[in-house]
Amino acid sequence: MRTLIKIAPFILLLTSCGGSKLENLLKSGNIASQEFSVTIPFEYKQGLMVIKATINDKEYDFILDTGASNVLSKELHKELGLKILDSEVVYGAHGTGQELEYTKVNTINIGGVDFQNTIAAIHDLNAVTEIACMDVDGIIGANLMRQAVWDFDFKNQKITITNAETSLDIPANHKEVKFFVGYQGTPSIITTVNGMRVLNNRIDTGYTGSLSLSRIEFQKLRNKNKLAKYVTGNGSASVGVYGAGKPTVFYRGLVDNMRFGNLELDNTVISFSGANSKLIGINFLKKYRVIFNWNTQRIKLIETQPYKNTTVNTYGFGPSFKEDKLYIKYIIEGSSAQKNGLEIGDQILAIDDADYTTITQNQWCTTLKNGLVDASKKAINITIQRDSVINKLNVDKTIVLQ
């Protein structure tokens, strides 16, 4: 069932410094076959694509993420007994860095295609509850994907992997945009937002949101009087590979025009947060069939349903999970949540008849999957505790930006 209260979006971004000692390693890899074209299914978990891949004749679940390099869970690395090649500080979407070790995987088989000698970081995927809920073994990243052409059919949840784009049936009316390739394979594009040119927008299937820019672009647009309509939020509005970001100010703005390649979007909501948030995510991409060709450095987009995101219609708060309890993690100004007195840090004890006084990790995983409130609800009663005081508040879903 479609939900009204969504958990903050994931951004499974992993980047290290260009020119680093791992740069050449991440460019390594090859495919055993000269000619191939295979089609595989994928499933959605927490809004991200998950595929099956085989290593040493055993099948594993991997997130498919154009915004990261390959990752193996610590458990899978131990199981495979792979040698450590090197280590480096790697940064997540919120600017937090950790030193990760890297290894080489001799063969990762996806749909019968052998991707050989690719590099993978080793990371504790259970350290972040939202990722642990997905029960995956790693991430297939752009450093592997760059070896082939990938055709994402989001509508039918299928992916075609081929050596040649000519093997694909591509309609003449497709949209197209040139992309630039980072050393770990991540594609980025140039966009124009209300006439302002923006560089290094990552096409990121590890981001469950739609269109996102940083606070720097927000300030530039405001300074140039090119963004009149926006709302402000406070708190932690996304979850990265190292956990939730620090509480901060974020924005949702309505831009008149956004353009990349020969694709134009009018009257579109964009999120503005952080310093590294220039992302085009899966909630936008899945309105299209999307073909990535790293050889030609082109992305083709074939519309399957209209993309329309012209309002922010929300209760105005988001939940987080910590030590078997739910808390308010962000508030949007001008929303019913803010007007009726909800504050960041309030413990959620109940929503209507659902008791959240204590909640297990398994129950939180179910909440991540289904949300807190179904689509038939237009108003809720929420019981919160602040310090030792318990209050019951009414919160409506309202349009805060249009």
Short mmCIF file of N, CA and C in Angstrom, two decimals, residues 4 57 62 188 195 212 231 284 288 322 351 359 388 390 397 401:
data_model
loop_
_atom_site.label_atom_id
_atom_site.label_comp_id
_atom_site.label_asym_id
_atom_site.label_seq_id
_atom_site.Cartn_x
_atom_site.Cartn_y
_atom_site.Cartn_z
N LEU A 4 1.88 7.58 3.18
CA LEU A 4 1.93 9.03 3.21
C LEU A 4 3.14 9.55 3.97
N ASP A 57 30.16 -19.84 -7.26
CA ASP A 57 29.00 -20.74 -7.41
C ASP A 57 27.93 -20.56 -6.33
N PHE A 62 22.71 -8.11 -4.05
CA PHE A 62 23.48 -6.88 -4.12
C PHE A 62 22.57 -5.71 -4.50
N SER A 188 28.23 11.58 -14.02
CA SER A 188 27.70 12.87 -13.60
C SER A 188 27.40 13.72 -14.83
N GLY A 195 17.95 28.62 -15.52
CA GLY A 195 18.95 29.35 -16.26
C GLY A 195 20.34 29.30 -15.67
N SER A 212 17.92 16.44 -6.47
CA SER A 212 18.50 17.08 -5.30
C SER A 212 19.69 17.93 -5.69
N VAL A 231 10.21 25.98 0.79
CA VAL A 231 9.91 25.78 2.21
C VAL A 231 11.19 25.33 2.90
N PHE A 284 13.08 9.64 -9.66
CA PHE A 284 12.95 10.29 -10.97
C PHE A 284 13.21 9.30 -12.09
N TYR A 288 11.27 6.44 -16.37
CA TYR A 288 11.85 6.25 -17.70
C TYR A 288 12.44 4.84 -17.81
N LYS A 322 15.90 4.57 17.22
CA LYS A 322 17.08 4.49 18.07
C LYS A 322 16.73 3.79 19.36
N ILE A 351 0.64 6.42 16.97
CA ILE A 351 -0.02 7.12 15.86
C ILE A 351 -1.37 6.43 15.67
N ILE A 359 9.66 -0.46 20.02
CA ILE A 359 9.58 -1.04 18.68
C ILE A 359 10.87 -1.81 18.42
N SER A 388 9.28 14.47 30.38
CA SER A 388 8.36 13.55 31.06
C SER A 388 6.90 13.86 30.75
N ILE A 390 3.59 13.96 28.33
CA ILE A 390 2.98 13.27 27.20
C ILE A 390 1.87 14.16 26.62
N LYS A 397 -2.36 16.30 6.78
CA LYS A 397 -1.52 16.37 5.59
C LYS A 397 -1.93 17.59 4.79
N LEU A 401 3.92 23.60 -0.34
CA LEU A 401 4.60 24.23 -1.47
C LEU A 401 3.89 23.84 -2.74
#
